[in-house]
PDB file of C-alpha atoms in Angstrom:
ATOM      1  CA  MET Q   1     165.620 140.487 137.772  1.00  0.00           C
ATOM      2  CA  GLN Q   2     162.167 142.009 137.632  1.00  0.00           C
ATOM      3  CA  THR Q   3     160.200 141.596 134.383  1.00  0.00           C
ATOM      4  CA  THR Q   4     157.487 144.052 133.483  1.00  0.00           C
ATOM      5  CA  ARG Q   5     154.359 143.094 131.678  1.00  0.00           C
ATOM      6  CA  ARG Q   6     155.447 145.071 128.624  1.00  0.00           C
ATOM      7  CA  GLY Q   7     158.849 143.353 128.615  1.00  0.00           C
ATOM      8  CA  PHE Q   8     157.234 139.904 128.914  1.00  0.00           C
ATOM      9  CA  LEU Q   9     154.930 140.602 125.955  1.00  0.00           C
ATOM     10  CA  LYS Q  10     157.839 141.861 123.853  1.00  0.00           C
ATOM     11  CA  ALA Q  11     159.912 138.743 124.625  1.00  0.00           C
ATOM     12  CA  THR Q  12     156.987 136.452 123.857  1.00  0.00           C
ATOM     13  CA  GLY Q  13     156.259 138.202 120.561  1.00  0.00           C
ATOM     14  CA  LEU Q  14     159.922 138.059 119.575  1.00  0.00           C
ATOM     15  CA  ALA Q  15     160.122 134.331 120.362  1.00  0.00           C
ATOM     16  CA  PHE Q  16     156.944 133.656 118.365  1.00  0.00           C
ATOM     17  CA  ALA Q  17     158.150 135.699 115.362  1.00  0.00           C
ATOM     18  CA  THR Q  18     161.527 133.932 115.408  1.00  0.00           C
ATOM     19  CA  SER Q  19     160.009 130.454 115.491  1.00  0.00           C
ATOM     20  CA  LEU Q  20     157.513 131.397 112.754  1.00  0.00           C
ATOM     21  CA  ALA Q  21     160.298 132.763 110.520  1.00  0.00           C
ATOM     22  CA  TYR Q  22     162.359 129.612 111.098  1.00  0.00           C
ATOM     23  CA  GLY Q  23     159.404 127.376 110.282  1.00  0.00           C
ATOM     24  CA  LEU Q  24     158.599 129.273 107.066  1.00  0.00           C
ATOM     25  CA  THR Q  25     162.174 129.192 105.769  1.00  0.00           C
ATOM     26  CA  ASN Q  26     162.589 125.431 106.224  1.00  0.00           C
ATOM     27  CA  GLN Q  27     161.317 123.318 103.330  1.00  0.00           C
ATOM     28  CA  SER Q  28     159.665 120.037 104.229  1.00  0.00           C
ATOM     29  CA  GLU Q  29     158.670 117.157 101.972  1.00  0.00           C
ATOM     30  CA  ALA Q  30     154.972 116.743 101.199  1.00  0.00           C
ATOM     31  CA  PHE Q  31     154.569 113.105 102.186  1.00  0.00           C
ATOM     32  CA  ALA Q  32     150.820 113.173 101.582  1.00  0.00           C
ATOM     33  CA  LEU Q  33     151.403 113.488  97.825  1.00  0.00           C
ATOM     34  CA  ASP Q  34     153.726 110.504  97.732  1.00  0.00           C
ATOM     35  CA  ALA Q  35     151.268 107.821  98.832  1.00  0.00           C
ATOM     36  CA  ASP Q  36     152.635 104.318  98.912  1.00  0.00           C
ATOM     37  CA  PRO Q  37     150.815 102.245  96.261  1.00  0.00           C
ATOM     38  CA  GLU Q  38     150.887  99.317  98.698  1.00  0.00           C
ATOM     39  CA  TRP Q  39     148.859 101.274 101.285  1.00  0.00           C
ATOM     40  CA  LYS Q  40     145.644  99.294 101.761  1.00  0.00           C
ATOM     41  CA  LEU Q  41     143.250 102.280 101.620  1.00  0.00           C
ATOM     42  CA  VAL Q  42     144.455 103.700  98.269  1.00  0.00           C
ATOM     43  CA  ASN Q  43     141.544 104.265  95.842  1.00  0.00           C
ATOM     44  CA  THR Q  44     138.828 103.289  98.311  1.00  0.00           C
ATOM     45  CA  GLU Q  45     135.440 104.801  99.061  1.00  0.00           C
ATOM     46  CA  GLU Q  46     134.463 105.374 102.700  1.00  0.00           C
ATOM     47  CA  TYR Q  47     130.989 104.756 104.075  1.00  0.00           C
ATOM     48  CA  THR Q  48     129.763 105.383 107.594  1.00  0.00           C
ATOM     49  CA  SER Q  49     127.972 102.631 109.468  1.00  0.00           C
ATOM     50  CA  ILE Q  50     126.918 101.617 112.966  1.00  0.00           C
ATOM     51  CA  CYS Q  51     128.390  98.676 114.861  1.00  0.00           C
ATOM     52  CA  CYS Q  52     126.029  95.697 114.933  1.00  0.00           C
ATOM     53  CA  TYR Q  53     127.034  94.052 118.198  1.00  0.00           C
ATOM     54  CA  CYS Q  54     125.343  95.942 121.036  1.00  0.00           C
ATOM     55  CA  SER Q  55     123.035  98.835 121.746  1.00  0.00           C
ATOM     56  CA  GLY Q  56     125.878 101.345 122.132  1.00  0.00           C
ATOM     57  CA  GLY Q  57     125.485 102.668 118.586  1.00  0.00           C
ATOM     58  CA  CYS Q  58     129.218 103.196 117.942  1.00  0.00           C
ATOM     59  CA  GLY Q  59     130.102 104.606 114.531  1.00  0.00           C
ATOM     60  CA  SER Q  60     132.427 102.907 112.079  1.00  0.00           C
ATOM     61  CA  LEU Q  61     134.052 103.731 108.753  1.00  0.00           C
ATOM     62  CA  CYS Q  62     133.830 101.017 106.101  1.00  0.00           C
ATOM     63  CA  SER Q  63     136.302 101.323 103.225  1.00  0.00           C
ATOM     64  CA  ALA Q  64     135.452  99.558  99.956  1.00  0.00           C
ATOM     65  CA  ARG Q  65     137.270  99.151  96.652  1.00  0.00           C
ATOM     66  CA  ASP Q  66     135.470  97.813  93.569  1.00  0.00           C
ATOM     67  CA  GLY Q  67     132.542  96.675  95.713  1.00  0.00           C
ATOM     68  CA  GLU Q  68     134.765  94.707  98.091  1.00  0.00           C
ATOM     69  CA  LEU Q  69     135.128  95.583 101.774  1.00  0.00           C
ATOM     70  CA  ILE Q  70     138.766  96.499 102.507  1.00  0.00           C
ATOM     71  CA  SER Q  71     138.738  97.871 106.057  1.00  0.00           C
ATOM     72  CA  VAL Q  72     136.475  98.614 109.024  1.00  0.00           C
ATOM     73  CA  GLU Q  73     137.624 101.068 111.704  1.00  0.00           C
ATOM     74  CA  GLY Q  74     136.136 103.429 114.263  1.00  0.00           C
ATOM     75  CA  ASP Q  75     134.679 106.739 113.080  1.00  0.00           C
ATOM     76  CA  PRO Q  76     136.619 109.590 114.739  1.00  0.00           C
ATOM     77  CA  ASP Q  77     133.760 112.040 114.024  1.00  0.00           C
ATOM     78  CA  HIS Q  78     131.107 109.909 115.741  1.00  0.00           C
ATOM     79  CA  PRO Q  79     129.904 111.433 119.038  1.00  0.00           C
ATOM     80  CA  ILE Q  80     129.587 108.110 120.881  1.00  0.00           C
ATOM     81  CA  ASN Q  81     132.870 106.284 120.325  1.00  0.00           C
ATOM     82  CA  GLN Q  82     135.010 109.086 118.797  1.00  0.00           C
ATOM     83  CA  GLY Q  83     137.036 106.614 116.714  1.00  0.00           C
ATOM     84  CA  GLY Q  84     137.420 103.844 119.277  1.00  0.00           C
ATOM     85  CA  LEU Q  85     135.946 100.370 118.967  1.00  0.00           C
ATOM     86  CA  CYS Q  86     135.760  97.558 121.495  1.00  0.00           C
ATOM     87  CA  ALA Q  87     137.188  94.115 120.699  1.00  0.00           C
ATOM     88  CA  LYS Q  88     133.915  92.938 119.153  1.00  0.00           C
ATOM     89  CA  GLY Q  89     133.478  96.124 117.131  1.00  0.00           C
ATOM     90  CA  ALA Q  90     137.052  95.915 115.859  1.00  0.00           C
ATOM     91  CA  SER Q  91     136.316  92.406 114.556  1.00  0.00           C
ATOM     92  CA  MET Q  92     133.328  93.516 112.408  1.00  0.00           C
ATOM     93  CA  PHE Q  93     135.474  93.081 109.294  1.00  0.00           C
ATOM     94  CA  GLN Q  94     135.424  89.333 109.939  1.00  0.00           C
ATOM     95  CA  LEU Q  95     131.658  89.171 109.461  1.00  0.00           C
ATOM     96  CA  ARG Q  96     132.302  89.357 105.724  1.00  0.00           C
ATOM     97  CA  ASN Q  97     136.016  88.754 105.141  1.00  0.00           C
ATOM     98  CA  VAL Q  98     138.862  86.988 106.899  1.00  0.00           C
ATOM     99  CA  VAL Q  99     142.596  86.729 106.342  1.00  0.00           C
ATOM    100  CA  ASP Q 100     143.680  83.314 105.059  1.00  0.00           C
ATOM    101  CA  GLU Q 101     146.291  81.900 107.437  1.00  0.00           C
ATOM    102  CA  LYS Q 102     148.319  80.257 104.667  1.00  0.00           C
ATOM    103  CA  THR Q 103     148.378  82.946 101.963  1.00  0.00           C
ATOM    104  CA  ARG Q 104     147.798  86.006 104.232  1.00  0.00           C
ATOM    105  CA  LYS Q 105     145.284  87.292 101.651  1.00  0.00           C
ATOM    106  CA  VAL Q 106     141.802  88.620 102.418  1.00  0.00           C
ATOM    107  CA  ILE Q 107     139.154  86.095 101.383  1.00  0.00           C
ATOM    108  CA  PRO Q 108     135.376  85.901 101.909  1.00  0.00           C
ATOM    109  CA  ASN Q 109     134.525  84.390 105.285  1.00  0.00           C
ATOM    110  CA  PRO Q 110     133.772  80.701 104.626  1.00  0.00           C
ATOM    111  CA  ASN Q 111     131.648  80.518 107.813  1.00  0.00           C
ATOM    112  CA  ARG Q 112     129.340  83.383 106.849  1.00  0.00           C
ATOM    113  CA  VAL Q 113     125.724  82.282 106.534  1.00  0.00           C
ATOM    114  CA  THR Q 114     124.095  83.937 103.515  1.00  0.00           C
ATOM    115  CA  ARG Q 115     120.953  81.831 103.109  1.00  0.00           C
ATOM    116  CA  PRO Q 116     118.231  80.776 105.558  1.00  0.00           C
ATOM    117  CA  ARG Q 117     118.771  77.459 107.296  1.00  0.00           C
ATOM    118  CA  VAL Q 118     116.457  75.195 109.232  1.00  0.00           C
ATOM    119  CA  ARG Q 119     117.077  72.219 111.495  1.00  0.00           C
ATOM    120  CA  LYS Q 120     113.995  70.066 111.277  1.00  0.00           C
ATOM    121  CA  PRO Q 121     112.730  68.150 114.331  1.00  0.00           C
ATOM    122  CA  GLY Q 122     114.920  65.111 115.004  1.00  0.00           C
ATOM    123  CA  ALA Q 123     117.614  66.201 112.548  1.00  0.00           C
ATOM    124  CA  SER Q 124     121.205  66.824 113.605  1.00  0.00           C
ATOM    125  CA  ALA Q 125     122.257  68.982 110.647  1.00  0.00           C
ATOM    126  CA  TRP Q 126     121.105  72.351 109.309  1.00  0.00           C
ATOM    127  CA  GLU Q 127     119.483  72.382 105.883  1.00  0.00           C
ATOM    128  CA  GLU Q 128     119.451  75.361 103.515  1.00  0.00           C
ATOM    129  CA  ILE Q 129     116.032  76.559 102.384  1.00  0.00           C
ATOM    130  CA  SER Q 130     114.900  79.356 100.072  1.00  0.00           C
ATOM    131  CA  TRP Q 131     113.881  82.804 101.307  1.00  0.00           C
ATOM    132  CA  ASP Q 132     110.293  82.133 100.206  1.00  0.00           C
ATOM    133  CA  GLU Q 133     110.181  78.952 102.291  1.00  0.00           C
ATOM    134  CA  ALA Q 134     111.636  80.773 105.310  1.00  0.00           C
ATOM    135  CA  ILE Q 135     109.142  83.652 105.105  1.00  0.00           C
ATOM    136  CA  ALA Q 136     106.206  81.266 104.617  1.00  0.00           C
ATOM    137  CA  SER Q 137     107.326  79.145 107.587  1.00  0.00           C
ATOM    138  CA  ILE Q 138     107.712  82.180 109.860  1.00  0.00           C
ATOM    139  CA  ALA Q 139     104.322  83.581 108.804  1.00  0.00           C
ATOM    140  CA  ARG Q 140     102.641  80.210 109.448  1.00  0.00           C
ATOM    141  CA  ARG Q 141     104.183  79.929 112.925  1.00  0.00           C
ATOM    142  CA  VAL Q 142     103.222  83.511 113.836  1.00  0.00           C
ATOM    143  CA  LYS Q 143      99.628  82.898 112.709  1.00  0.00           C
ATOM    144  CA  ASP Q 144      99.357  79.558 114.559  1.00  0.00           C
ATOM    145  CA  THR Q 145     100.854  81.001 117.774  1.00  0.00           C
ATOM    146  CA  ARG Q 146      98.567  84.042 117.661  1.00  0.00           C
ATOM    147  CA  ASP Q 147      95.486  81.896 117.054  1.00  0.00           C
ATOM    148  CA  THR Q 148      96.234  79.584 120.000  1.00  0.00           C
ATOM    149  CA  THR Q 149      97.324  82.226 122.541  1.00  0.00           C
ATOM    150  CA  PHE Q 150      95.086  85.191 121.692  1.00  0.00           C
ATOM    151  CA  VAL Q 151      93.015  86.428 124.664  1.00  0.00           C
ATOM    152  CA  GLU Q 152      89.845  88.334 123.741  1.00  0.00           C
ATOM    153  CA  MET Q 153      88.322  88.714 127.207  1.00  0.00           C
ATOM    154  CA  ASP Q 154      90.045  88.725 130.591  1.00  0.00           C
ATOM    155  CA  GLN Q 155      87.775  88.714 133.692  1.00  0.00           C
ATOM    156  CA  GLY Q 156      84.929  90.261 131.746  1.00  0.00           C
ATOM    157  CA  VAL Q 157      87.072  93.024 130.247  1.00  0.00           C
ATOM    158  CA  ILE Q 158      88.038  93.219 126.562  1.00  0.00           C
ATOM    159  CA  ALA Q 159      91.769  92.368 126.386  1.00  0.00           C
ATOM    160  CA  ASN Q 160      92.583  91.597 122.724  1.00  0.00           C
ATOM    161  CA  ARG Q 161      96.151  90.573 123.472  1.00  0.00           C
ATOM    162  CA  CYS Q 162      98.506  87.792 122.435  1.00  0.00           C
ATOM    163  CA  ASP Q 163     100.416  86.304 125.371  1.00  0.00           C
ATOM    164  CA  GLY Q 164     102.361  83.742 123.332  1.00  0.00           C
ATOM    165  CA  MET Q 165     104.751  86.098 121.512  1.00  0.00           C
ATOM    166  CA  ALA Q 166     107.086  88.988 122.254  1.00  0.00           C
ATOM    167  CA  SER Q 167     109.027  91.483 120.150  1.00  0.00           C
ATOM    168  CA  LEU Q 168     112.629  92.539 120.705  1.00  0.00           C
ATOM    169  CA  GLY Q 169     113.923  95.356 118.496  1.00  0.00           C
ATOM    170  CA  GLY Q 170     117.540  95.425 117.371  1.00  0.00           C
ATOM    171  CA  SER Q 171     120.257  97.950 118.078  1.00  0.00           C
ATOM    172  CA  GLN Q 172     120.646  99.154 114.480  1.00  0.00           C
ATOM    173  CA  GLN Q 173     117.047 100.157 113.893  1.00  0.00           C
ATOM    174  CA  HIS Q 174     116.253 103.843 113.901  1.00  0.00           C
ATOM    175  CA  SER Q 175     113.169 105.474 115.370  1.00  0.00           C
ATOM    176  CA  GLU Q 176     111.055 105.238 112.224  1.00  0.00           C
ATOM    177  CA  GLU Q 177     111.736 101.504 111.828  1.00  0.00           C
ATOM    178  CA  GLU Q 178     110.940 100.885 115.481  1.00  0.00           C
ATOM    179  CA  TYR Q 179     107.721 102.885 115.121  1.00  0.00           C
ATOM    180  CA  GLY Q 180     106.659 100.632 112.235  1.00  0.00           C
ATOM    181  CA  ILE Q 181     107.630  97.465 114.110  1.00  0.00           C
ATOM    182  CA  VAL Q 182     105.664  98.534 117.197  1.00  0.00           C
ATOM    183  CA  LYS Q 183     102.597  99.272 115.049  1.00  0.00           C
ATOM    184  CA  ILE Q 184     102.789  95.822 113.433  1.00  0.00           C
ATOM    185  CA  MET Q 185     103.246  94.092 116.785  1.00  0.00           C
ATOM    186  CA  ARG Q 186     100.322  96.001 118.293  1.00  0.00           C
ATOM    187  CA  THR Q 187      98.072  94.898 115.427  1.00  0.00           C
ATOM    188  CA  LEU Q 188      98.958  91.294 116.309  1.00  0.00           C
ATOM    189  CA  GLY Q 189      98.008  92.010 119.929  1.00  0.00           C
ATOM    190  CA  ILE Q 190     101.550  91.637 121.286  1.00  0.00           C
ATOM    191  CA  VAL Q 191     102.076  93.546 124.513  1.00  0.00           C
ATOM    192  CA  ALA Q 192     105.573  92.280 125.434  1.00  0.00           C
ATOM    193  CA  LEU Q 193     107.664  94.817 123.491  1.00  0.00           C
ATOM    194  CA  ASP Q 194     111.265  95.781 124.155  1.00  0.00           C
ATOM    195  CA  ASN Q 195     114.188  97.255 122.274  1.00  0.00           C
ATOM    196  CA  GLN Q 196     117.865  96.433 122.589  1.00  0.00           C
ATOM    197  CA  ALA Q 197     118.901 100.040 121.894  1.00  0.00           C
ATOM    198  CA  ARG Q 198     118.718 101.619 125.339  1.00  0.00           C
ATOM    199  CA  VAL Q 199     120.876 104.654 124.620  1.00  0.00           C
TER     200      VAL Q 199
END
């Protein structure tokens, strides 16, 4: 049997119209309106974020209810990961919360470090210190290292560099933050600069 182009188009149109009419006459339940109150993302607010583990810059969706993190999942609208997360990225939720093995309830992660700690020379345990103490200690060490390793002249040429320190930028910093960090490091004379975000 030979089919003409006109006959093929008529048959296709008829099949489309029939399936459309059948689909419009059938009533279907609107399941979206009948949300299960036990569903974990009911009444949550979604925020977009970036994964903190590597320099890939994968996007994630963080769902929160009443200021508490409920879920972390891949962002399907993100151009890099398109909703997928690696094993480390999928475990980002555990940075803040974990599931208790006995009660199966979400609890704050008991291993999460929220305050600065220091292990003093000769000590075997970490000791909590205040943020002011941590910042003062870091500033003192930066100043002492710069003073002892600063090179003003190198073979008769002005160098003004600090060979004793380096700067490594993180993967979550954007261009403006990195610009500021580089400016600060250059004022200290640091020439060993790198950034983890090589995307």
